Coordinates of C-alpha atoms (C1' of nucleotides) in Angstrom, one line a residue:
Chain A
X1 CA 33.1 59.6 138.8
X2 CA 31.6 62.1 136.5
X3 CA 34.2 62.5 133.8
X4 CA 35.4 58.9 133.8
X5 CA 34.1 58.5 130.3
X6 CA 36.0 61.5 129.1
X7 CA 39.3 60.2 130.6
X8 CA 38.7 56.6 129.3
X9 CA 38.1 58.1 125.8
X10 CA 41.4 60.1 125.9
X11 CA 43.3 57.0 127.1
X12 CA 41.9 54.7 124.4
X13 CA 42.2 57.3 121.7
X14 CA 45.8 58.0 122.5
X15 CA 46.7 54.4 122.0
X16 CA 44.7 53.8 118.9
X17 CA 45.6 57.1 117.1
X18 CA 49.2 56.5 117.9
X19 CA 49.1 53.0 116.5
X20 CA 47.0 53.5 113.4
X21 CA 46.9 57.2 112.6
X22 CA 43.9 59.5 112.7
X23 CA 42.2 58.5 109.5
X24 CA 42.5 54.8 110.1
X25 CA 40.7 54.8 113.4
X26 CA 36.9 54.9 113.4
X27 CA 34.7 56.3 116.1
X28 CA 33.0 52.9 116.5
X29 CA 36.4 51.3 117.2
X30 CA 37.1 53.9 119.8
X31 CA 33.8 53.5 121.6
X32 CA 34.1 49.7 121.6
X33 CA 37.6 49.8 123.0
X34 CA 36.5 52.4 125.6
X35 CA 33.3 50.5 126.3
X36 CA 31.3 53.6 126.0
X37 CA 28.6 54.9 123.7
X38 CA 29.2 56.4 120.3
X39 CA 27.5 59.7 121.1
X40 CA 29.9 60.4 124.0
X41 CA 32.6 61.5 121.5
X42 CA 30.3 64.2 120.2
X43 CA 29.1 65.1 123.7
X44 CA 32.6 65.5 125.2
X45 CA 34.8 66.5 122.2
X46 CA 32.4 67.7 119.6
X47 CA 33.4 64.8 117.2
X48 CA 36.4 62.7 116.3
X49 CA 38.6 65.7 115.3
X50 CA 38.0 67.3 118.6
X51 CA 39.1 64.2 120.4
X52 CA 42.2 63.9 118.3
X53 CA 43.0 67.5 119.1
X54 CA 42.7 67.0 122.8
X55 CA 44.9 63.9 122.6
X56 CA 47.6 65.8 120.7
X57 CA 47.6 68.8 123.1
X58 CA 48.0 66.5 126.0
X59 CA 50.7 64.5 124.4
X60 CA 52.8 67.5 123.4
X61 CA 52.3 69.4 126.7
X62 CA 55.7 68.4 128.2
X63 CA 57.6 70.0 125.3
X64 CA 57.0 73.6 126.0
X65 CA 57.4 73.1 129.7
X66 CA 60.8 71.4 129.1
X67 CA 62.1 74.1 126.8
X68 CA 61.0 76.7 129.4
X69 CA 62.9 75.0 132.1
X70 CA 66.1 74.6 130.1
X71 CA 66.0 78.3 129.0
X72 CA 65.8 79.4 132.7
X73 CA 69.4 78.0 133.1
X74 CA 70.8 80.5 130.6
X75 CA 73.6 81.4 132.9
X76 CA 75.4 78.1 132.3
X77 CA 77.4 77.4 129.2
X78 CA 75.8 76.5 125.9
X79 CA 77.2 73.0 126.1
X80 CA 75.7 72.5 129.5
X81 CA 72.4 73.8 128.2
X82 CA 72.5 71.4 125.2
X83 CA 73.3 68.5 127.6
X84 CA 70.3 69.5 129.8
X85 CA 68.1 69.6 126.7
X86 CA 69.3 66.1 125.8
X87 CA 68.4 64.8 129.2
X88 CA 65.0 66.4 128.9
X89 CA 64.4 64.6 125.7
X90 CA 64.8 61.2 127.4
X91 CA 62.5 62.5 130.2
X92 CA 59.8 63.5 127.7
X93 CA 59.9 60.1 125.9
X94 CA 59.7 58.3 129.3
X95 CA 56.7 60.5 130.2
X96 CA 55.0 60.1 126.8
X97 CA 56.1 56.9 125.2
X98 CA 53.9 57.5 122.2
X99 CA 54.8 61.2 121.5
X100 CA 57.1 60.5 118.6
X101 CA 54.3 58.5 116.9
X102 CA 52.1 61.6 116.9
X103 CA 54.8 64.0 115.9
X104 CA 56.2 62.0 113.0
X105 CA 52.7 61.1 111.9
X106 CA 51.8 64.8 111.8
X107 CA 55.0 65.8 110.1
X108 CA 54.6 63.2 107.3
X109 CA 50.8 63.4 107.0
X110 CA 49.6 66.6 108.6
X111 CA 46.0 66.9 109.6
X112 CA 44.4 70.4 109.5
X113 CA 43.8 70.4 113.2
X114 CA 47.1 68.9 114.2
X115 CA 49.4 71.0 112.1
X116 CA 49.2 74.2 114.0
X117 CA 49.6 72.4 117.3
X118 CA 52.8 70.7 116.2
X119 CA 54.2 73.8 114.6
X120 CA 53.8 75.8 117.7
X121 CA 55.7 73.3 119.8
X122 CA 58.5 72.4 117.4
X123 CA 59.3 75.9 116.4
X124 CA 60.1 76.6 120.1
X125 CA 62.5 73.6 120.1
X126 CA 64.3 74.7 116.9
X127 CA 64.7 78.3 118.1
X128 CA 66.2 77.2 121.3
X129 CA 68.8 74.9 119.6
X130 CA 69.6 77.5 117.0
X131 CA 70.3 80.2 119.6
X132 CA 72.3 77.9 121.8
X133 CA 74.5 76.6 119.0
X134 CA 75.1 80.2 117.9
X135 CA 76.2 81.1 121.4
X136 CA 78.4 78.0 121.6
X137 CA 80.2 79.1 118.5
X138 CA 80.5 82.7 119.6
X139 CA 82.1 81.6 122.9
X140 CA 84.5 79.3 121.1
X141 CA 83.2 75.9 122.3
X142 CA 81.8 74.8 119.0
X143 CA 83.4 74.6 115.6
X144 CA 82.9 77.7 113.5
X145 CA 82.4 75.8 110.2
X146 CA 79.1 74.4 111.3
X147 CA 76.0 75.2 109.4
X148 CA 73.7 76.0 112.2
X149 CA 70.4 74.9 110.7
X150 CA 71.9 71.6 109.5
X151 CA 73.5 71.1 113.0
X152 CA 70.2 71.8 114.7
X153 CA 68.4 69.2 112.5
X154 CA 71.2 66.8 113.1
X155 CA 70.8 67.1 116.9
X156 CA 67.0 66.6 116.8
X157 CA 67.5 63.7 114.4
X158 CA 70.1 61.8 116.3
X159 CA 68.3 62.3 119.7
X160 CA 64.8 61.5 118.6
X161 CA 65.1 59.0 115.8
X162 CA 65.6 56.1 118.2
X163 CA 62.2 56.5 119.6
X164 CA 60.4 56.1 116.3
X165 CA 62.7 53.3 115.2
X166 CA 62.6 51.4 118.5
X167 CA 59.6 49.1 117.9
X168 CA 60.9 48.5 114.4
X169 CA 64.6 48.0 115.2
X170 CA 63.8 45.7 118.2
X171 CA 62.4 43.2 115.7
X172 CA 65.8 43.1 114.0
X173 CA 68.1 43.4 116.9
X174 CA 67.4 42.6 120.6
X175 CA 67.3 46.1 122.1
X176 CA 68.0 46.7 125.8
X177 CA 64.7 46.5 127.5
X178 CA 65.6 47.7 131.0
X179 CA 64.0 50.7 132.6
X180 CA 66.2 53.4 131.5
X181 CA 67.2 52.5 128.0
X182 CA 65.8 55.8 126.8
X183 CA 68.3 57.9 128.7
X184 CA 71.0 55.4 127.9
X185 CA 70.4 55.9 124.2
X186 CA 70.1 59.7 124.5
X187 CA 73.3 59.9 126.5
X188 CA 75.1 57.8 123.9
X189 CA 73.9 59.6 120.9
X190 CA 74.5 63.0 122.5
X191 CA 78.0 62.1 123.2
X192 CA 78.6 61.2 119.6
X193 CA 77.0 64.5 118.5
X194 CA 78.8 66.7 121.0
X195 CA 82.2 65.1 120.3
X196 CA 81.4 65.8 116.6
X197 CA 80.7 69.5 117.0
X198 CA 83.2 70.6 119.6
X199 CA 86.2 72.7 118.8
X200 CA 88.7 70.8 120.9
X201 CA 88.6 68.2 123.6
X202 CA 89.6 68.2 127.2
Chain B
X1 CA 50.1 54.3 74.7
X2 CA 48.6 51.2 76.2
X3 CA 49.7 51.4 79.9
X4 CA 49.6 55.1 80.1
X5 CA 46.7 54.8 82.6
X6 CA 48.7 52.5 84.8
X7 CA 51.7 54.9 84.9
X8 CA 49.5 57.9 85.5
X9 CA 47.9 56.1 88.4
X10 CA 51.2 55.2 89.9
X11 CA 52.4 58.8 89.6
X12 CA 49.3 60.4 91.1
X13 CA 49.1 57.7 93.9
X14 CA 52.7 58.3 94.8
X15 CA 52.1 61.9 95.5
X16 CA 48.7 61.5 97.3
X17 CA 49.7 58.6 99.4
X18 CA 52.9 60.4 100.4
X19 CA 51.0 63.5 101.3
X20 CA 48.0 62.2 103.2
X21 CA 48.8 58.6 104.0
X22 CA 47.1 55.4 102.7
X23 CA 43.9 55.5 104.8
X24 CA 43.2 59.2 104.1
X25 CA 43.3 58.8 100.3
X26 CA 40.1 57.6 98.6
X27 CA 40.0 55.8 95.3
X28 CA 37.7 58.5 93.9
X29 CA 40.3 61.1 94.8
X30 CA 42.9 59.2 93.0
X31 CA 40.9 58.7 89.8
X32 CA 39.9 62.3 89.7
X33 CA 43.5 63.4 90.1
X34 CA 44.7 61.0 87.5
X35 CA 41.7 61.8 85.2
X36 CA 40.9 58.1 84.7
X37 CA 38.0 55.8 85.6
X38 CA 37.4 54.3 89.0
X39 CA 37.4 50.8 87.7
X40 CA 41.0 51.2 86.4
X41 CA 42.4 50.7 89.9
X42 CA 40.9 47.3 90.2
X43 CA 41.7 46.5 86.7
X44 CA 45.4 47.2 87.0
X45 CA 46.2 46.8 90.6
X46 CA 43.4 44.6 92.0
X47 CA 42.3 47.4 94.3
X48 CA 43.6 50.3 96.4
X49 CA 45.9 48.1 98.4
X50 CA 47.5 46.7 95.4
X51 CA 48.1 50.1 94.1
X52 CA 49.7 51.2 97.3
X53 CA 51.9 48.1 97.3
X54 CA 53.1 48.9 93.8
X55 CA 53.9 52.4 94.8
X56 CA 55.8 51.3 97.8
X57 CA 57.9 48.7 96.0
X58 CA 58.8 51.3 93.3
X59 CA 59.7 53.9 96.0
X60 CA 62.0 51.6 98.0
X61 CA 63.7 49.9 95.0
X62 CA 66.9 52.1 95.2
X63 CA 67.6 50.9 98.8
X64 CA 68.6 47.3 98.2
X65 CA 70.4 48.3 95.0
X66 CA 72.5 50.9 96.9
X67 CA 73.4 48.5 99.8
X68 CA 74.5 46.0 97.2
X69 CA 76.8 48.4 95.6
X70 CA 78.3 49.6 98.8
X71 CA 78.9 46.0 99.9
X72 CA 80.8 45.3 96.7
X73 CA 83.5 47.7 97.9
X74 CA 84.3 45.6 101.0
X75 CA 88.0 45.8 100.2
X76 CA 88.1 49.4 101.4
X77 CA 88.2 50.6 105.0
X78 CA 85.0 50.5 107.1
X79 CA 85.2 54.3 107.3
X80 CA 85.3 54.6 103.5
X81 CA 82.4 52.3 103.3
X82 CA 80.3 54.3 105.8
X83 CA 81.2 57.4 103.8
X84 CA 80.1 55.7 100.6
X85 CA 76.9 54.7 102.3
X86 CA 76.2 58.3 103.4
X87 CA 76.7 59.5 99.8
X88 CA 74.3 56.9 98.6
X89 CA 71.7 58.2 101.1
X90 CA 71.8 61.6 99.5
X91 CA 71.5 60.0 96.1
X92 CA 68.5 58.0 97.1
X93 CA 66.7 61.0 98.5
X94 CA 67.5 62.9 95.3
X95 CA 66.1 60.0 93.2
X96 CA 63.0 59.5 95.4
X97 CA 62.1 62.8 97.2
X98 CA 59.1 61.2 98.8
X99 CA 60.7 58.0 100.1
X100 CA 61.1 59.2 103.7
X101 CA 57.3 60.0 103.8
X102 CA 56.5 56.4 103.0
X103 CA 59.1 54.9 105.3
X104 CA 58.2 57.0 108.4
X105 CA 54.5 56.6 107.7
X106 CA 54.9 52.9 107.6
X107 CA 57.1 52.8 110.7
X108 CA 54.7 54.9 112.7
X109 CA 51.4 53.5 111.3
X110 CA 52.2 50.2 109.5
X111 CA 49.7 48.8 107.0
X112 CA 49.6 45.1 106.6
X113 CA 50.8 45.1 103.0
X114 CA 53.5 47.7 103.6
X115 CA 55.1 46.3 106.7
X116 CA 56.8 43.3 105.1
X117 CA 58.1 45.4 102.3
X118 CA 59.6 48.0 104.6
X119 CA 61.0 45.3 106.9
X120 CA 62.8 43.6 104.1
X121 CA 64.5 46.7 103.0
X122 CA 65.4 48.3 106.3
X123 CA 66.8 45.1 107.8
X124 CA 69.4 45.1 105.0
X125 CA 70.4 48.6 105.9
X126 CA 70.8 47.9 109.6
X127 CA 72.8 44.7 109.0
X128 CA 75.2 46.5 106.8
X129 CA 75.8 49.4 109.3
X130 CA 76.1 47.0 112.2
X131 CA 78.7 44.8 110.4
X132 CA 80.7 47.9 109.2
X133 CA 80.8 49.5 112.6
X134 CA 82.0 46.2 114.2
X135 CA 84.8 46.0 111.7
X136 CA 85.7 49.6 112.2
X137 CA 86.1 48.9 115.9
X138 CA 88.0 45.7 115.3
X139 CA 90.5 47.5 113.1
X140 CA 90.9 50.3 115.6
X141 CA 89.4 53.2 113.6
X142 CA 86.3 53.5 115.8
X143 CA 86.0 54.0 119.6
X144 CA 85.6 50.7 121.4
X145 CA 83.1 52.1 124.0
X146 CA 80.4 52.5 121.4
X147 CA 77.2 50.5 121.7
X148 CA 76.8 49.2 118.2
X149 CA 73.0 49.2 118.0
X150 CA 72.7 52.7 119.4
X151 CA 75.5 53.9 117.1
X152 CA 73.7 52.4 114.1
X153 CA 70.4 54.0 115.0
X154 CA 72.2 57.3 115.5
X155 CA 73.7 57.1 112.0
X156 CA 70.4 56.4 110.3
X157 CA 68.8 59.1 112.4
X158 CA 71.3 61.8 111.8
X159 CA 71.5 61.2 108.1
X160 CA 67.8 60.7 107.3
X161 CA 65.9 62.9 109.7
X162 CA 66.6 66.0 107.6
X163 CA 64.5 64.7 104.8
X164 CA 61.4 64.2 106.9
X165 CA 61.9 67.5 108.7
X166 CA 62.7 69.5 105.6
X167 CA 59.2 70.6 104.5
X168 CA 58.5 71.4 108.2
X169 CA 61.8 73.1 109.1
X170 CA 61.8 75.2 106.0
X171 CA 58.6 76.9 107.3
X172 CA 60.6 78.0 110.4
X173 CA 64.0 78.7 108.8
X174 CA 64.8 79.5 105.2
X175 CA 66.6 76.3 104.1
X176 CA 69.1 76.3 101.2
X177 CA 67.0 75.5 98.1
X178 CA 69.8 75.0 95.7
X179 CA 70.1 71.8 93.7
X180 CA 72.3 69.8 95.9
X181 CA 71.3 70.7 99.4
X182 CA 70.6 67.0 100.1
X183 CA 74.2 65.9 99.7
X184 CA 75.3 69.1 101.5
X185 CA 73.3 68.2 104.5
X186 CA 74.3 64.6 104.4
X187 CA 78.0 65.5 104.1
X188 CA 77.6 67.9 107.0
X189 CA 75.8 65.5 109.3
X190 CA 78.1 62.6 108.4
X191 CA 81.1 64.7 109.4
X192 CA 79.6 65.4 112.8
X193 CA 78.9 61.7 113.2
X194 CA 82.2 60.4 112.0
X195 CA 84.1 63.0 114.1
X196 CA 82.0 61.7 117.0
X197 CA 82.7 58.0 116.7
X198 CA 86.4 58.0 115.6
X199 CA 89.1 56.9 117.9
X200 CA 91.6 59.7 117.0
X201 CA 92.0 62.3 114.4
X202 CA 94.6 62.9 111.7
Chain C
dG1 C1' 25.2 62.0 131.2
dT2 C1' 24.1 57.9 128.6
dC3 C1' 21.4 55.4 125.6
dT4 C1' 18.9 53.7 120.9
dA5 C1' 17.8 54.5 116.5
dT6 C1' 18.5 56.6 112.5
dA7 C1' 19.9 60.1 108.9
dT8 C1' 23.2 61.0 105.6
dT9 C1' 27.2 60.6 103.3
dG10 C1' 31.0 58.5 101.3
dC11 C1' 33.7 54.4 100.8
dG12 C1' 35.8 50.3 97.8
dA13 C1' 34.6 47.1 94.4
dT14 C1' 32.5 45.2 90.3
dA15 C1' 28.9 43.6 86.7
dG16 C1' 28.1 44.3 82.3
dA17 C1' 27.7 47.4 78.2
dC18 C1' 30.8 49.3 74.7
Chain D
dG1 C1' 41.0 48.8 78.0
dT2 C1' 37.5 52.0 79.5
dC3 C1' 33.0 53.4 80.7
dT4 C1' 28.4 53.9 83.6
dA5 C1' 25.6 52.4 87.1
dT6 C1' 25.0 50.4 91.2
dC7 C1' 25.6 47.3 95.1
dG8 C1' 26.6 46.7 99.9
dC9 C1' 28.8 48.4 103.6
dA10 C1' 30.8 51.4 107.0
dA11 C1' 31.6 55.9 108.2
dT12 C1' 30.4 60.2 111.4
dA13 C1' 27.0 62.6 113.6
dT14 C1' 22.8 63.6 116.0
dA15 C1' 17.7 63.7 117.5
dG16 C1' 15.2 62.4 121.1
dA17 C1' 14.0 59.0 124.9
dC18 C1' 15.4 58.0 129.4

DNA sequence: GTCTATATTGCGATAGAC
DNA sequence: GTCTATCGCAATATAGAC
């Protein structure tokens, strides 16, 4: 296995960076956890920053893919597209359980290498939601008095907040721990949101 | 002015810790920005950690106060109480524009001194929302098929996410910059949420 | 591709003068 | 209460042997 070291390093770094943040993790800590040599970080990633960048890119990769898939279905109604998007959110968090750690960490305390990566990905998300809400209003499904930007932020907030709050809230309340609590939450939250923005109800 | 140094240190530390996170800020950086001497941090706060703790306590102070005030109005309806809470959220963010930075930063990457402070404050918030939602269901205002924990997380998420996303989203979309955009957002988001959880509508 | 050994820099904290 | 000077340590990075 030639690039085993590289993979092990990515794996360990993903967990440690997610848990403690970039600045709080030392290269020694990483190499001890990965049971490899210090110099491997420079050898494979050209330093700690390069390793972090690689982790971040790998973590965020499902986002653009997902938005692309949802946008292919632009023949369906805006409401169906938003529903599809919500389902994909649950899917992303199941695929990358630590993704929200990285995103929020970068949004609150941006690093110079992380900021452009995050920006590239999240702008795609906002543009999709913005356009879909506009179309929903134009077609009469969604209330006209919505401020689109606020409504877009509301949607991202209500769908994603759970995943950041989860380890914290589960200390206070016993949270459902079964396999698909992610999609259960997302379905629940999206129902509240959709109910809240729709013009009328069937 | 005897404790001017202390105040200046709190002020500068609040901004730098909010912007870069605890681990990424050095004591030298703080003392240069505050135009004071390195040793003042140990003298006043017994080190960098003590300074961070002091900043955190001061930042979070409006939370418990707010929850206390809202709970005094327990004679009004649960819906009115939730509305009051939403208004207080806007108020808190206006008072402490950086509070969400500290909270999210501690939730994603907890420090050993910050974690107990955050936990103490946020558990109060969740307990209040949980109890109020329960009462709203019992009195028939709110849909019975809500999962209370999910609905509580949804409320916190939809109300607060904006304040973390704001500096980021405003790069993508021009956000309203007028004096009271905080309460405008909160009112907007809360309307979506309330609309989404209510049993019927007047 | 992996190792040891080390260079270099910056960190947080404090002793002791004023 | 504020300063300078410095201690001791841990950080990242890399040169060079294997």
